[in-house]
Tab-separated table of C-alpha atoms and ligand atoms in Angstrom:
chain	number	residue	atom	x	y	z
Y	1	MET	CA	0.000	0.000	0.000
Y	2	LEU	CA	1.129	3.535	-0.778
Y	3	THR	CA	2.332	5.623	2.163
Y	4	VAL	CA	2.933	9.356	1.951
Y	5	LYS	CA	5.051	11.047	4.617
Y	6	GLN	CA	5.358	14.782	5.027
Y	7	TYR	CA	8.737	16.271	5.950
Y	8	VAL	CA	8.734	19.978	6.804
Y	9	ASN	CA	11.992	21.464	5.598
Y	10	ASN	CA	14.073	23.705	7.800
Y	11	PRO	CA	14.698	26.654	7.482
Y	12	TYR	CA	12.508	27.054	4.406
Y	13	THR	CA	9.157	25.712	5.779
Y	14	SER	CA	8.479	24.066	2.407
Y	15	ASN	CA	7.328	20.441	2.357
Y	16	THR	CA	9.088	17.388	0.992
Y	17	PHE	CA	6.719	14.455	0.558
Y	18	ILE	CA	8.098	10.922	0.639
Y	19	LEU	CA	6.166	8.260	-1.266
Y	20	GLU	CA	6.821	4.625	-0.466
Y	21	GLU	CA	5.173	1.231	-0.377
Y	22	ASP	CA	4.906	-1.176	2.550
Y	23	ASN	CA	8.098	-3.264	2.719
Y	24	GLY	CA	9.548	-1.614	-0.404
Y	25	ALA	CA	13.022	-0.067	-0.516
Y	26	ASP	CA	12.284	2.420	-3.310
Y	27	VAL	CA	10.936	5.856	-2.490
Y	28	TYR	CA	9.982	8.875	-4.561
Y	29	LEU	CA	10.142	12.488	-3.447
Y	30	ILE	CA	7.804	15.312	-4.289
Y	31	ASP	CA	10.078	18.371	-4.112
Y	32	ALA	CA	13.496	18.448	-2.486
Y	33	GLY	CA	13.827	21.633	-0.395
Y	34	PHE	CA	15.348	19.771	2.534
Y	35	THR	CA	18.652	20.675	4.196
Y	36	CYS	CA	18.880	17.616	6.490
Y	37	SER	CA	20.776	14.431	5.648
Y	38	ILE	CA	19.276	11.899	3.259
Y	39	LYS	CA	19.325	9.390	6.131
Y	40	GLU	CA	17.200	11.663	8.312
Y	41	LEU	CA	14.818	12.241	5.424
Y	42	ILE	CA	14.158	8.653	4.292
Y	43	GLY	CA	16.025	6.322	6.687
Y	44	SER	CA	19.178	4.340	5.899
Y	45	ASP	CA	17.498	1.318	4.275
Y	46	LYS	CA	15.692	3.220	1.502
Y	47	LYS	CA	16.685	4.348	-1.977
Y	48	ILE	CA	15.354	7.428	-3.794
Y	49	LYS	CA	14.302	6.321	-7.266
Y	50	GLY	CA	12.888	9.596	-8.519
Y	51	VAL	CA	12.274	13.214	-7.557
Y	52	PHE	CA	9.276	15.095	-8.921
Y	53	LEU	CA	9.594	18.868	-8.771
Y	54	THR	CA	6.530	21.123	-8.613
Y	55	HIS	CA	8.690	24.105	-9.613
Y	56	ALA	CA	12.277	25.299	-9.451
Y	57	HIS	CA	12.198	27.791	-6.578
Y	58	TYR	CA	15.200	27.259	-4.299
Y	59	ASP	CA	13.078	26.268	-1.296
Y	60	HIS	CA	11.775	23.284	-3.290
Y	61	ILE	CA	15.083	22.126	-4.825
Y	62	HIS	CA	17.713	22.834	-2.143
Y	63	GLY	CA	18.625	19.173	-1.537
Y	64	ILE	CA	18.612	17.988	-5.158
Y	65	ASN	CA	22.423	17.683	-5.425
Y	66	GLU	CA	22.514	15.664	-2.182
Y	67	VAL	CA	19.998	13.247	-3.700
Y	68	MET	CA	22.074	12.877	-6.870
Y	69	LYS	CA	25.285	12.388	-4.860
Y	70	ALA	CA	23.684	9.565	-2.848
Y	71	PHE	CA	21.714	8.025	-5.744
Y	72	PRO	CA	23.311	8.920	-9.130
Y	73	ASP	CA	20.696	6.859	-10.995
Y	74	CYS	CA	17.771	8.749	-9.489
Y	75	GLY	CA	15.501	10.372	-12.083
Y	76	ILE	CA	14.510	14.029	-11.876
Y	77	TYR	CA	11.080	14.779	-13.335
Y	78	CYS	CA	9.772	18.288	-13.998
Y	79	SER	CA	8.500	20.750	-16.616
Y	80	ILE	CA	10.745	22.291	-19.292
Y	81	ASP	CA	10.742	25.649	-17.446
Y	82	THR	CA	11.652	23.986	-14.166
Y	83	LYS	CA	14.545	22.213	-15.893
Y	84	GLN	CA	15.856	25.611	-17.017
Y	85	GLY	CA	15.501	26.861	-13.451
Y	86	LEU	CA	17.575	23.950	-12.148
Y	87	TYR	CA	20.573	25.232	-14.123
Y	88	ASN	CA	20.019	28.953	-13.472
Y	89	GLU	CA	20.438	30.386	-9.966
Y	90	LYS	CA	18.628	33.609	-10.905
Y	91	LEU	CA	15.587	31.758	-12.268
Y	92	ASN	CA	15.399	29.528	-9.189
Y	93	LEU	CA	15.927	32.609	-6.970
Y	94	SER	CA	18.743	30.989	-4.957
Y	95	PHE	CA	21.076	33.729	-6.303
Y	96	TYR	CA	19.194	36.195	-4.092
Y	97	HIS	CA	19.659	34.045	-0.993
Y	98	GLU	CA	22.872	33.099	0.713
Y	99	GLU	CA	23.392	29.748	-1.062
Y	100	PRO	CA	23.198	29.702	-4.877
Y	101	ILE	CA	22.018	26.300	-6.170
Y	102	THR	CA	22.332	24.754	-9.607
Y	103	LEU	CA	22.020	21.117	-10.552
Y	104	LYS	CA	25.498	19.572	-10.815
Y	105	SER	CA	24.589	16.268	-12.415
Y	106	GLY	CA	21.655	14.033	-13.089
Y	107	MET	CA	19.138	12.851	-15.623
Y	108	VAL	CA	16.275	15.322	-16.029
Y	109	THR	CA	13.109	14.113	-17.736
Y	110	THR	CA	10.603	16.795	-18.726
Y	111	PHE	CA	6.885	16.257	-19.117
Y	112	GLY	CA	3.581	18.097	-19.239
Y	113	ASN	CA	-0.198	17.905	-19.029
Y	114	ASN	CA	-1.748	14.478	-18.533
Y	115	ASP	CA	1.548	12.602	-18.831
Y	116	SER	CA	1.834	9.837	-16.329
Y	117	VAL	CA	4.742	7.975	-14.725
Y	118	ARG	CA	4.627	4.526	-13.130
Y	119	LEU	CA	5.873	4.600	-9.541
Y	120	PHE	CA	4.914	1.197	-8.138
Y	121	GLU	CA	2.811	-1.694	-9.315
Y	122	ASN	CA	-0.690	-0.352	-9.996
Y	123	CYS	CA	0.406	3.103	-8.880
Y	124	HIS	CA	0.953	5.938	-11.328
Y	125	LEU	CA	1.674	9.631	-10.951
Y	126	LYS	CA	-0.386	11.921	-13.173
Y	127	ILE	CA	0.797	15.383	-14.138
Y	128	LEU	CA	-1.254	18.567	-14.343
Y	129	GLU	CA	0.275	21.798	-15.635
Y	130	THR	CA	-0.651	24.516	-13.148
Y	131	PRO	CA	1.298	27.682	-14.096
Y	132	GLY	CA	0.655	30.956	-12.289
Y	133	HIS	CA	2.898	30.931	-9.227
Y	134	ASN	CA	5.676	30.034	-11.660
Y	135	SER	CA	5.635	29.399	-15.410
Y	136	GLY	CA	6.806	25.822	-14.967
Y	137	SER	CA	4.572	24.872	-12.040
Y	138	LEU	CA	3.189	21.335	-12.084
Y	139	SER	CA	0.805	19.519	-9.760
Y	140	PHE	CA	0.844	15.757	-9.292
Y	141	ILE	CA	-1.904	13.261	-8.525
Y	142	VAL	CA	-1.020	9.862	-7.044
Y	143	SER	CA	-3.997	7.764	-5.958
Y	144	ASN	CA	-6.095	10.176	-3.848
Y	145	TYR	CA	-3.096	12.372	-2.962
Y	146	PHE	CA	-2.899	15.709	-4.758
Y	147	PHE	CA	0.439	17.553	-4.626
Y	148	THR	CA	-0.009	21.183	-5.613
Y	149	GLY	CA	3.331	22.804	-4.704
Y	150	ASP	CA	2.889	26.567	-4.466
Y	151	SER	CA	0.155	26.545	-7.156
Y	152	TYR	CA	-2.423	26.074	-4.411
Y	153	ILE	CA	-1.963	26.356	-0.651
Y	154	PRO	CA	-5.426	26.268	0.972
Y	155	ASN	CA	-6.469	29.517	2.681
Y	156	ILE	CA	-3.438	31.400	1.337
Y	157	PRO	CA	-3.505	33.651	-1.758
Y	158	VAL	CA	-1.235	32.351	-4.518
Y	159	VAL	CA	1.954	34.392	-4.940
Y	160	THR	CA	2.126	35.475	-8.594
Y	161	LYS	CA	4.433	38.486	-8.384
Y	162	LEU	CA	7.767	36.663	-8.453
Y	163	LYS	CA	9.697	36.207	-11.720
Y	164	GLY	CA	7.764	33.744	-13.924
Y	165	GLY	CA	4.467	34.402	-12.138
Y	166	ASN	CA	1.266	35.106	-14.086
Y	167	LYS	CA	-2.097	36.189	-12.644
Y	168	GLU	CA	-4.273	35.024	-15.558
Y	169	ALA	CA	-2.588	31.629	-15.737
Y	170	ASN	CA	-3.065	31.306	-11.975
Y	171	LEU	CA	-6.849	31.694	-12.281
Y	172	LYS	CA	-7.044	28.952	-14.912
Y	173	SER	CA	-4.822	26.678	-12.841
Y	174	LEU	CA	-6.894	27.214	-9.694
Y	175	GLU	CA	-10.035	26.315	-11.629
Y	176	LEU	CA	-8.341	23.099	-12.779
Y	177	ILE	CA	-7.081	22.324	-9.269
Y	178	TYR	CA	-10.455	22.905	-7.588
Y	179	SER	CA	-12.222	20.715	-10.132
Y	180	SER	CA	-9.621	17.953	-9.637
Y	181	CYS	CA	-10.460	17.624	-5.922
Y	182	TYR	CA	-12.875	14.890	-4.842
Y	183	GLY	CA	-14.424	13.725	-1.593
Y	184	ASP	CA	-11.448	11.527	-0.694
Y	185	THR	CA	-8.702	13.901	-1.920
Y	186	ILE	CA	-5.807	14.564	0.435
Y	187	LEU	CA	-4.327	17.843	-0.725
Y	188	CYS	CA	-0.592	18.151	-0.064
Y	189	PRO	CA	0.584	21.722	-0.692
Y	190	GLY	CA	4.136	23.075	-1.000
Y	191	HIS	CA	3.949	24.709	2.434
Y	192	GLY	CA	1.829	24.068	5.527
Y	193	PRO	CA	-0.369	21.141	6.562
Y	194	THR	CA	-2.248	18.730	4.325
Y	195	PHE	CA	-6.005	19.200	3.867
Y	196	LYS	CA	-8.840	16.756	3.378
Y	197	GLY	CA	-12.561	16.322	3.890
Y	198	GLY	CA	-14.575	19.239	5.244
Y	199	ALA	CA	-11.484	21.390	5.888
Y	200	LEU	CA	-10.432	21.100	2.241
Y	201	GLU	CA	-13.943	21.747	0.992
Y	202	GLN	CA	-14.296	24.811	3.213
Y	203	ALA	CA	-10.922	26.176	2.074
Y	204	ILE	CA	-11.778	25.722	-1.614
Y	205	VAL	CA	-15.159	27.443	-1.187
Y	206	THR	CA	-13.483	30.429	0.504
Y	207	ASP	CA	-10.543	30.563	-1.930
Y	208	ALA	CA	-12.758	30.197	-5.011
Y	209	LYS	CA	-14.828	33.139	-3.784
Y	210	ARG	CA	-11.681	35.226	-3.310
Y	211	TYR	CA	-10.767	34.706	-6.968
Y	212	ASN	CA	-14.344	34.795	-8.209
Y	213	ILE	CA	-13.946	31.332	-9.678
Y	214	PRO	CA	-17.187	29.376	-10.034
Y	215	PHE	CA	-17.002	26.264	-7.886
Y	216	ASN	CA	-19.805	23.775	-7.449
Y	217	ILE	CA	-19.500	20.932	-4.998
H	1	ZN	ZN1	7.637	28.917	-5.041
């Protein structure tokens, strides 16, 4: 069975989500903004097989070179714009913080809307393009888990004023995100706690109203 663990990165407050199966050694990460050791993140008996990046902002990619050092065969999956950001410290904003980050090595696979990647037996990850916070922003659906990065953080307005942000694209993406949530969805955003059930529904109703986006439950 699929297990999803949330790791809150320090000092960035962004989330890294760890996807694994019962008794399996392989894990996948959603975002990699961690600064801790790989061992602390996933335990010493696990192996990171792939990292899926919602976007290239430094607080979501900080640990990517550590992953590649520990697991050189690990795949990196992201949008074309995010790939550019991985090699450009100004695009990923790390240039403006104390520790510039660019990807040193690794295989980057790019993909877009409705592509899907097999993680485990009978378990696929589906991609949604959700630009707005950043031009290359993606959201990922795995089973009933919905990883939205910074494209949607319940109860918090989406930041669109950074480089690569776009207000109009954000509205379209939010519409897509809201309509991709179902009764059993567990929404896992790029920062803050996960949301499900009534709390998620209430947040979407309030957020949809804020953006004047029609939303029918
Ligand atoms: Zn961001």
